[in-house]
Amino acid sequence: MSTTIAVLGDGAWGTAMALLLAGQPDTQVRLWSARPENAERLRQQRENVRFLPNVPIPQSIMLTADPAEATANADLWVSAVPTVYLRETIGRFRSLASPATPVVSLTKGIEIATFRRPTQIIEEILGTDRVATLSGPTHAEEVSRGMPTAAIAAGSDSMLTAQVQKLFSTDRFRVYTNSDLIGVEIAGALKNVIGIAAGIGDGLGYGDNAKSALLTRGLVEMSRFGAAMGGEPDTFHGLAGVGDLITTCFSPHGRNRLVGERLGKGETLSQILATMSAISEGVTTAKAVHERTRIMGLDMPITASVYGILYEGVPAAQSVNTLMSRKSGSERKY
């Protein structure tokens, strides 16, 4: 029996997921573009030149900008829309969804105005209670080329996460399940903030010692914040937490690490964003999380430092010096 899957969003990750799913037996995949001109360009070139170059898109994938055509009788919706555009974009599908519509979110971020996670936004706008997330160390550039990857399908609906595990799993893409939706989404959002910090260290020319310390203490912050939001601490020691954190902080593909590197070399945030075609989720997540931690009274020094560099013009080197001169304490309590 054939399975029809609608992938909403034609960025690098949406395209990579469409390619992965189209390679599965008995699947029909539709890739939706928010703009008609983008869909037409993809149809003509059969390649996402802007976001995922040199990876051909097979004829078996339908390319459309029509929400109704993309989702008609689809067995599963896959949302690959960045957080900053998610509420408005997913709203175009409101009339096409039902409470039983299963949706998988690929988005890693937090909405600034509401502090809502991507799955919460999807549930609110579409009115569905069948939502899961797919997360972990999963760069589109590698997944689209069949490089070995492991990911996490998380959600409270065990039938849906099992379905996602089955549909997405290949001999090169291994999917685990996790019931801690909050923890997985918080981990996916916060690792981008630490990724910016890692890039700043790279831009300043700091070495392996500094980056190892940053990742370790960054993971503490991620776990601390995640637990305060209702996530399970163990989640942050798995693929969604430390796994994704390592990839984000070291990979040359990482947009957040690249933003940080350019900040460390002296560019301003406005200069960097003006030259980027893809979204750096960590930039907006840093703002959302920093504002929330002040309200909650949580100690998040790395996140606060990234916020200061991004939004208050604090020089990167000065921020590092401030971090290094903080009062020392026990590792287990500090």
Coordinates of C-alpha atoms in Angstrom, one line a residue, residues 18-161:
A18 CA 11.9 14.7 0.6
L19 CA 14.8 12.9 -1.1
L20 CA 15.2 10.4 1.8
L21 CA 11.4 9.6 1.9
A22 CA 11.2 9.4 -1.9
G23 CA 13.8 6.6 -1.8
Q24 CA 11.6 4.5 0.4
P25 CA 9.5 1.7 -1.2
D26 CA 5.8 2.5 -1.9
T27 CA 6.0 6.2 -1.1
Q28 CA 4.8 9.2 -3.0
V29 CA 6.4 12.5 -1.9
R30 CA 5.2 16.1 -2.6
L31 CA 7.6 19.0 -1.8
W32 CA 5.8 22.3 -1.2
S33 CA 7.3 25.7 -1.8
A34 CA 5.9 28.8 -0.2
R35 CA 6.5 30.8 -3.4
P36 CA 5.3 29.7 -6.9
E37 CA 8.5 31.0 -8.5
N38 CA 10.6 28.7 -6.2
A39 CA 8.5 25.7 -7.2
E40 CA 8.8 26.5 -10.9
R41 CA 12.6 26.9 -10.5
L42 CA 12.9 23.5 -8.8
R43 CA 10.8 21.9 -11.5
Q44 CA 13.0 23.3 -14.2
Q45 CA 16.3 22.6 -12.6
R46 CA 15.4 19.5 -10.6
E47 CA 17.9 20.7 -8.1
N48 CA 17.8 23.0 -5.1
V49 CA 20.6 25.2 -6.3
R50 CA 20.2 27.8 -3.5
F51 CA 20.0 25.6 -0.5
L52 CA 21.2 22.1 -1.5
P53 CA 23.3 22.3 -4.6
N54 CA 24.6 19.3 -6.6
V55 CA 21.9 17.0 -5.3
P56 CA 19.4 16.0 -8.1
I57 CA 15.7 15.9 -7.3
P58 CA 14.1 12.8 -8.9
Q59 CA 11.1 13.1 -11.1
S60 CA 9.1 11.0 -8.6
I61 CA 8.9 14.0 -6.2
M62 CA 6.0 16.3 -7.0
L63 CA 7.0 20.0 -6.7
T64 CA 4.2 22.4 -6.0
A65 CA 3.3 25.7 -4.4
D66 CA -0.4 24.8 -4.0
P67 CA -1.2 23.8 -0.3
A68 CA -4.2 21.8 -1.4
E69 CA -2.3 19.9 -4.0
A70 CA 0.5 19.2 -1.6
T71 CA -1.6 17.8 1.1
A72 CA -4.5 16.2 -0.7
N73 CA -5.1 12.7 0.9
A74 CA -1.6 12.8 2.4
D75 CA -0.9 10.2 5.1
L76 CA 1.6 12.4 6.8
W77 CA 2.6 16.0 6.8
V78 CA 6.3 17.0 7.4
S79 CA 6.8 20.6 8.4
A80 CA 10.3 22.0 7.5
V81 CA 9.5 25.7 8.0
P82 CA 11.9 27.9 10.1
T83 CA 10.4 29.0 13.4
V84 CA 10.3 32.7 12.5
Y85 CA 8.0 31.9 9.6
L86 CA 6.2 28.9 11.0
R87 CA 3.0 30.5 12.4
E88 CA 2.2 32.5 9.3
T89 CA 3.2 29.7 6.9
I90 CA 1.5 26.8 8.6
G91 CA -1.6 29.0 8.8
R92 CA -2.0 28.6 5.0
F93 CA -2.9 24.9 5.7
R94 CA -5.4 25.5 8.5
S95 CA -8.5 24.8 6.4
L96 CA -6.9 21.6 5.0
A97 CA -6.1 20.0 8.4
S98 CA -8.2 18.0 10.8
P99 CA -7.7 16.9 14.5
A100 CA -6.5 13.5 13.1
T101 CA -3.9 15.0 10.7
P102 CA -0.4 13.6 11.7
V103 CA 2.4 16.1 11.4
V104 CA 6.1 15.8 12.0
S105 CA 8.1 18.9 12.7
L106 CA 11.7 19.3 11.6
T107 CA 12.0 22.8 13.0
K108 CA 14.5 23.6 15.8
G109 CA 13.8 26.8 17.5
I110 CA 11.5 28.8 19.9
E111 CA 9.1 31.6 18.9
I112 CA 10.2 34.8 20.5
A113 CA 6.8 36.5 21.1
T114 CA 5.1 33.4 22.7
F115 CA 8.0 31.2 23.7
R116 CA 6.2 28.3 22.1
R117 CA 7.9 25.3 20.6
P118 CA 7.4 24.4 17.0
T119 CA 5.0 21.5 17.7
Q120 CA 3.0 23.7 20.0
I121 CA 2.6 26.2 17.2
I122 CA 1.5 23.5 14.8
E123 CA -1.0 22.1 17.2
E124 CA -2.4 25.5 17.9
I125 CA -2.8 26.6 14.2
L126 CA -3.8 23.3 12.6
G127 CA -5.9 22.0 15.5
T128 CA -4.3 18.6 15.4
D129 CA -3.3 16.6 18.4
R130 CA -1.1 14.2 16.4
V131 CA 2.3 16.0 16.3
A132 CA 5.8 14.7 16.7
T133 CA 9.3 16.0 16.0
L134 CA 12.3 14.6 14.2
S135 CA 15.6 15.9 15.7
G136 CA 19.2 15.1 16.3
P137 CA 22.6 15.6 14.6
T138 CA 21.2 15.6 11.0
H139 CA 22.8 18.0 8.6
A140 CA 20.9 18.1 5.3
E141 CA 24.1 18.2 3.3
E142 CA 25.1 14.8 4.6
V143 CA 21.7 13.1 4.8
S144 CA 20.9 14.1 1.2
R145 CA 24.1 12.3 0.1
G146 CA 23.4 9.1 2.0
M147 CA 25.9 9.5 4.8
P148 CA 25.2 7.5 8.0
T149 CA 23.0 9.4 10.4
A150 CA 21.0 8.8 13.5
A151 CA 18.0 10.8 14.6
I152 CA 15.2 10.9 17.2
A153 CA 11.5 10.8 16.6
A154 CA 9.8 12.3 19.7
G155 CA 6.3 12.8 20.8
S156 CA 3.6 11.7 23.3
D157 CA 1.7 9.7 20.6
S158 CA 3.6 6.4 20.5
M159 CA 1.8 5.2 17.4
L160 CA 2.9 8.3 15.5
T161 CA 6.5 8.1 16.6

